[in-house]
Short mmCIF file of C-alpha atoms in Angstrom, two decimals:
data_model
loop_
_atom_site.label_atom_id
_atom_site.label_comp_id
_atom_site.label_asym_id
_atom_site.label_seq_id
_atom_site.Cartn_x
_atom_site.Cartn_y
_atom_site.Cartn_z
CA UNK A 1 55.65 -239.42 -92.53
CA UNK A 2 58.59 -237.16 -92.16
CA UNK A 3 60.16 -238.48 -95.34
CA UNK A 4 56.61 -237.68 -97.38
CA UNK A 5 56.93 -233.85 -96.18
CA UNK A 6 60.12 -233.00 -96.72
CA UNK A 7 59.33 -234.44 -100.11
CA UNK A 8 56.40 -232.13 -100.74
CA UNK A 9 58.28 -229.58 -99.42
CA UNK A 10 61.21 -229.87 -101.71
CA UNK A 11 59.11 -230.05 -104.97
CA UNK A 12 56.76 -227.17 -103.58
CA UNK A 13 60.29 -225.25 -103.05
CA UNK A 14 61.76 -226.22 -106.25
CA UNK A 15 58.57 -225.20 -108.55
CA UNK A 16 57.69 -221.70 -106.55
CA UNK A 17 61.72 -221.02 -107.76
CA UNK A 18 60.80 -221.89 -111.20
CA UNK A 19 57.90 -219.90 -111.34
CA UNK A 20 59.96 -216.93 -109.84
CA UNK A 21 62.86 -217.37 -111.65
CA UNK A 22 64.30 -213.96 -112.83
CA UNK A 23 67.21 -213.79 -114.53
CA UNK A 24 70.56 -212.23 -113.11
CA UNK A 25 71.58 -210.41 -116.27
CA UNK A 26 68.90 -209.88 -118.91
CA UNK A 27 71.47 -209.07 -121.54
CA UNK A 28 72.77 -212.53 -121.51
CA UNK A 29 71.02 -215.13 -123.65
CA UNK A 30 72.56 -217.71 -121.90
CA UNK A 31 71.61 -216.65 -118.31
CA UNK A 32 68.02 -215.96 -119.44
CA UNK A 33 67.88 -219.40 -120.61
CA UNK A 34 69.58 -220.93 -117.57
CA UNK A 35 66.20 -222.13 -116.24
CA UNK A 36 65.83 -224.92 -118.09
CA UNK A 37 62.30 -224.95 -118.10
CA UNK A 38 62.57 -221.39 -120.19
CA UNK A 39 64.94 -223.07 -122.00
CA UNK A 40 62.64 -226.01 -123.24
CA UNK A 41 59.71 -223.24 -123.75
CA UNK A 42 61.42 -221.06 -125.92
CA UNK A 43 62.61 -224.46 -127.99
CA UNK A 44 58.58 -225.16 -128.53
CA UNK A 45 57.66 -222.19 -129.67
CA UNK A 46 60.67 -222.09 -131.98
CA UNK A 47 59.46 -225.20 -133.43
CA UNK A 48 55.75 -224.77 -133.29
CA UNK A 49 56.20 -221.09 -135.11
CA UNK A 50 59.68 -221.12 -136.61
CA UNK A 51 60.94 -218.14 -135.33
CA UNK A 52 64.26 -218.20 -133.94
CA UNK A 53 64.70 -218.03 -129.83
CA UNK A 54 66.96 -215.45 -130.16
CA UNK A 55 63.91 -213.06 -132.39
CA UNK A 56 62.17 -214.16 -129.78
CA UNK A 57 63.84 -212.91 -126.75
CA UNK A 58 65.20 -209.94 -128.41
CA UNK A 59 61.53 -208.81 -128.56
CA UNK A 60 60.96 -210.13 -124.99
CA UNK A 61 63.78 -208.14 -123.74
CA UNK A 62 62.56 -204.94 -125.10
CA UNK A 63 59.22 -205.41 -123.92
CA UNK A 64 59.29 -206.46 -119.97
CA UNK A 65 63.22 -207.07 -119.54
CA UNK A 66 61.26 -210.84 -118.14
CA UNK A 67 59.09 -208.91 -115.72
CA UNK A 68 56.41 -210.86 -115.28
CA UNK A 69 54.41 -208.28 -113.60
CA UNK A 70 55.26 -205.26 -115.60
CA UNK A 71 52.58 -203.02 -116.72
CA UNK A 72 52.85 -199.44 -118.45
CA UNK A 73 53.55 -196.67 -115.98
CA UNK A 74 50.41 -194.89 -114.50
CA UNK A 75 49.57 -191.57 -116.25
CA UNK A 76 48.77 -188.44 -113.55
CA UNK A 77 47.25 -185.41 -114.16
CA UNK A 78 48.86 -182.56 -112.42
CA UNK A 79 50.82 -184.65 -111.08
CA UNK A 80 49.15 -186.27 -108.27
CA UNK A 81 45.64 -186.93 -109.83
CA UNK A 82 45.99 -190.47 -111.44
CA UNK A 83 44.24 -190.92 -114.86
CA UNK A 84 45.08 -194.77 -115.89
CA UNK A 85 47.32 -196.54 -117.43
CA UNK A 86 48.03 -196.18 -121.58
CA UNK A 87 47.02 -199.51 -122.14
CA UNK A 88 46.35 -202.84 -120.30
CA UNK A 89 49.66 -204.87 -121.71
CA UNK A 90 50.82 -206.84 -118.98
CA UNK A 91 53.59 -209.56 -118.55
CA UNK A 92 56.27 -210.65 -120.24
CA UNK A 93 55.02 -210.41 -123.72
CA UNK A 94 53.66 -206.96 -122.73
CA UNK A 95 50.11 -208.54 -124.43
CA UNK A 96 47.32 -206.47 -124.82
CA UNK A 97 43.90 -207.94 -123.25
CA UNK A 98 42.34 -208.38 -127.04
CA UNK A 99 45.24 -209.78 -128.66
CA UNK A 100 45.88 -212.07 -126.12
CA UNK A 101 42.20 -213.42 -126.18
CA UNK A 102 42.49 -213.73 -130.05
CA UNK A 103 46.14 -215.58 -129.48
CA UNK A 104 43.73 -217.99 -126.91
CA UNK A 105 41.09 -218.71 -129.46
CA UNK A 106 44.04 -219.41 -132.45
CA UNK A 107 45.67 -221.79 -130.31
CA UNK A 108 42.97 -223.23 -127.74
CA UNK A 109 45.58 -222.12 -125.01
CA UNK A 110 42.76 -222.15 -122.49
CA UNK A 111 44.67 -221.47 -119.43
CA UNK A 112 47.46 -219.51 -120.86
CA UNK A 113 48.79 -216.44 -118.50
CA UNK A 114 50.53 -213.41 -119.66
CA UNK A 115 52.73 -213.36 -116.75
CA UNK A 116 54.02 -217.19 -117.43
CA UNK A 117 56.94 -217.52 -119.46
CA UNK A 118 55.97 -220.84 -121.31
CA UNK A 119 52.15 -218.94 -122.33
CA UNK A 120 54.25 -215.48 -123.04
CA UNK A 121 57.54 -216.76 -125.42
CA UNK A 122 54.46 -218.75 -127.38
CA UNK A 123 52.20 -215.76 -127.73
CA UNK A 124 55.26 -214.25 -129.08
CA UNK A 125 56.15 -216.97 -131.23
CA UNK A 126 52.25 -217.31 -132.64
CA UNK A 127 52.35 -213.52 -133.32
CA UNK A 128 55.85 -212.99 -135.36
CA UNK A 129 54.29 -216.86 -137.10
CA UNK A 130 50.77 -214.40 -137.85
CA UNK A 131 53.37 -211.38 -139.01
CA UNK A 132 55.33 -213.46 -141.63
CA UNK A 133 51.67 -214.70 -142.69
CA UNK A 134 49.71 -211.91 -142.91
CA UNK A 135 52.63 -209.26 -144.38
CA UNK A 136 55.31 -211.77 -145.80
CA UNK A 137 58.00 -210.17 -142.70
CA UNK A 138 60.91 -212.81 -142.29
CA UNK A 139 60.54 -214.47 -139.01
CA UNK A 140 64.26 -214.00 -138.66
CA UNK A 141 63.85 -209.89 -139.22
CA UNK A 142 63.63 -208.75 -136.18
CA UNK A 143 63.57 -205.49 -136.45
CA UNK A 144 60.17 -205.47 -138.78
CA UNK A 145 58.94 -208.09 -136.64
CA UNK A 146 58.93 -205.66 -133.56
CA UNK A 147 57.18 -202.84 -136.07
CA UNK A 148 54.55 -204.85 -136.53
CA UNK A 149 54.72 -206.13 -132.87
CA UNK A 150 54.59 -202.67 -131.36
CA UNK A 151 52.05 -201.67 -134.19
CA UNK A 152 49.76 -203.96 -135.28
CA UNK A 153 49.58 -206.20 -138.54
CA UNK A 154 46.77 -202.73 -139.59
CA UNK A 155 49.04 -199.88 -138.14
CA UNK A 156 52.46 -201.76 -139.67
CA UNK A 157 50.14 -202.40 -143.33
CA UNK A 158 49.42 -198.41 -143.09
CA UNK A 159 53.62 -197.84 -142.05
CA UNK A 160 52.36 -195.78 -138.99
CA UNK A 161 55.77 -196.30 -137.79
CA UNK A 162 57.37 -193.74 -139.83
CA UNK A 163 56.06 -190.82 -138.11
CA UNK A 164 57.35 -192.16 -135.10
CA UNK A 165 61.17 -191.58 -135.08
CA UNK A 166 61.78 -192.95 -131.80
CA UNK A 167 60.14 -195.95 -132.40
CA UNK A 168 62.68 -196.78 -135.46
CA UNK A 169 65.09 -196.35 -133.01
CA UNK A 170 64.16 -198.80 -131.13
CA UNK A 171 63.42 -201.66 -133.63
CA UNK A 172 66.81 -201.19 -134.83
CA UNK A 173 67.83 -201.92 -130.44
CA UNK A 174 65.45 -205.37 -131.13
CA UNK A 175 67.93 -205.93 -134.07
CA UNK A 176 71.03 -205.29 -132.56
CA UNK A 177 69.95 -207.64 -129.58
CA UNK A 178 68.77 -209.93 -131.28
CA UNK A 179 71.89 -210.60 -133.37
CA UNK A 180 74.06 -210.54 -130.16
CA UNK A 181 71.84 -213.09 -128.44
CA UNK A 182 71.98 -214.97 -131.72
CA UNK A 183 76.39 -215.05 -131.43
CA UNK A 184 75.95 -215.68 -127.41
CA UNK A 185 73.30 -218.62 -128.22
CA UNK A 186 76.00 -220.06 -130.27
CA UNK A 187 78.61 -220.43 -127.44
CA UNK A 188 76.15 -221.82 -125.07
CA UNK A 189 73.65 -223.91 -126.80
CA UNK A 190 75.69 -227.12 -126.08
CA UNK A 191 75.76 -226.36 -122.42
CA UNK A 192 71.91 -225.35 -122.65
CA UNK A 193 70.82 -228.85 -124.39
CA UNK A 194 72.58 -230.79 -121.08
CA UNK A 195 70.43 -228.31 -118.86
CA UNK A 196 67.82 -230.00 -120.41
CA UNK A 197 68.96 -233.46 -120.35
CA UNK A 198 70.09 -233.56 -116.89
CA UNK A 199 66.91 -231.88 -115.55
CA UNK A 200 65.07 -235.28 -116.97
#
């Protein structure tokens, strides 16, 4: 009887760590992808939606820094009278409520959550898949992709990104990430692939 607990108790511990998993250093491709359960994720929705991990995570990164809790900063008035938050994007993916539901009825996701990684790096991989669809943007341009991430396939059709100077400055950050967690995916992918093997 003993035995049978502590082997509840040692799966119970071992998924509540994958479910809170948080990486150390959100910079690092291959420490966000330790967890080899991310790991295996972000290789499904590469190959489900053809867009590179590293796209993938670059636009991640920007938008939660893989807090799966995160939600846009309260607004006040005066200070001390609080007036809601800008929108209702929350988790990882930094989804809003409608696009997420639409992402649920593409996919029949039923149970998807925004604030699990598995539901949150596909959402991201069905929306850059929609993007090179609907307005011919290279999955692997990652900068555009975020445009029309942060946008809208309507606002990044009518370029409402050009008024918005801090917002290019930004997409070209995605880039730049993305292409360094593209070379640090290349010195670690080996390693990665045994992570997955040896958790099996």
């Amino acid at each position: 009887m003993k035995i049978k607990v502590l082997i509840i108790l040692t799966i119970c511990g071992a998924l509540s760590s994958c479910a809170t998993y948080k990486p150390s250093n959100v910079n690092d491709l291959c420490n966000v992808l330790s967890e080899a359960s991310w790991y295996e994720s972000a290789l499904d929705s590469q190959k489900k939606w053809g867009t590179p991990i590293h796209v993938q995570l670059a636009i991640m990164h920007q938008e939660s820094k893989f807090n799966r809790t995160i939600r846009p900063d309260m607004e006040w008035f005066l200070g001390i009278i609080p007036t809601g938050r800008p929108s209702n994007a929350y988790g990882y993916a930094q989804a809003l409520e409608g696009t997420w539901e639409t992402y649920i009825r593409s996919t029949k996701n039923w149970n998807a959550k925004r604030d699990e990684f598995d539901d949150a790096i596909d959402f991201i991989g069905w929306y850059t898949y929609q993007s090179h669809k609907k307005l011919g943007i290279s999955k692997w341009d990652a900068k555009a992709q975020y445009l029309a991430y942060h946008e809208g396939w309507g606002g990044y059709k009518r370029k409402t990104y050009d008024k918005k100077a801090w917002l290019i400055k930004v997409s070209d950050k995605v880039k730049r990430r993305s292409l360094e967690y593209a070379r640090q995916y290349k010195g670690c992918r080996a390693q990665l692939d045994d992570n997955i093997r040896g958790w099996f």
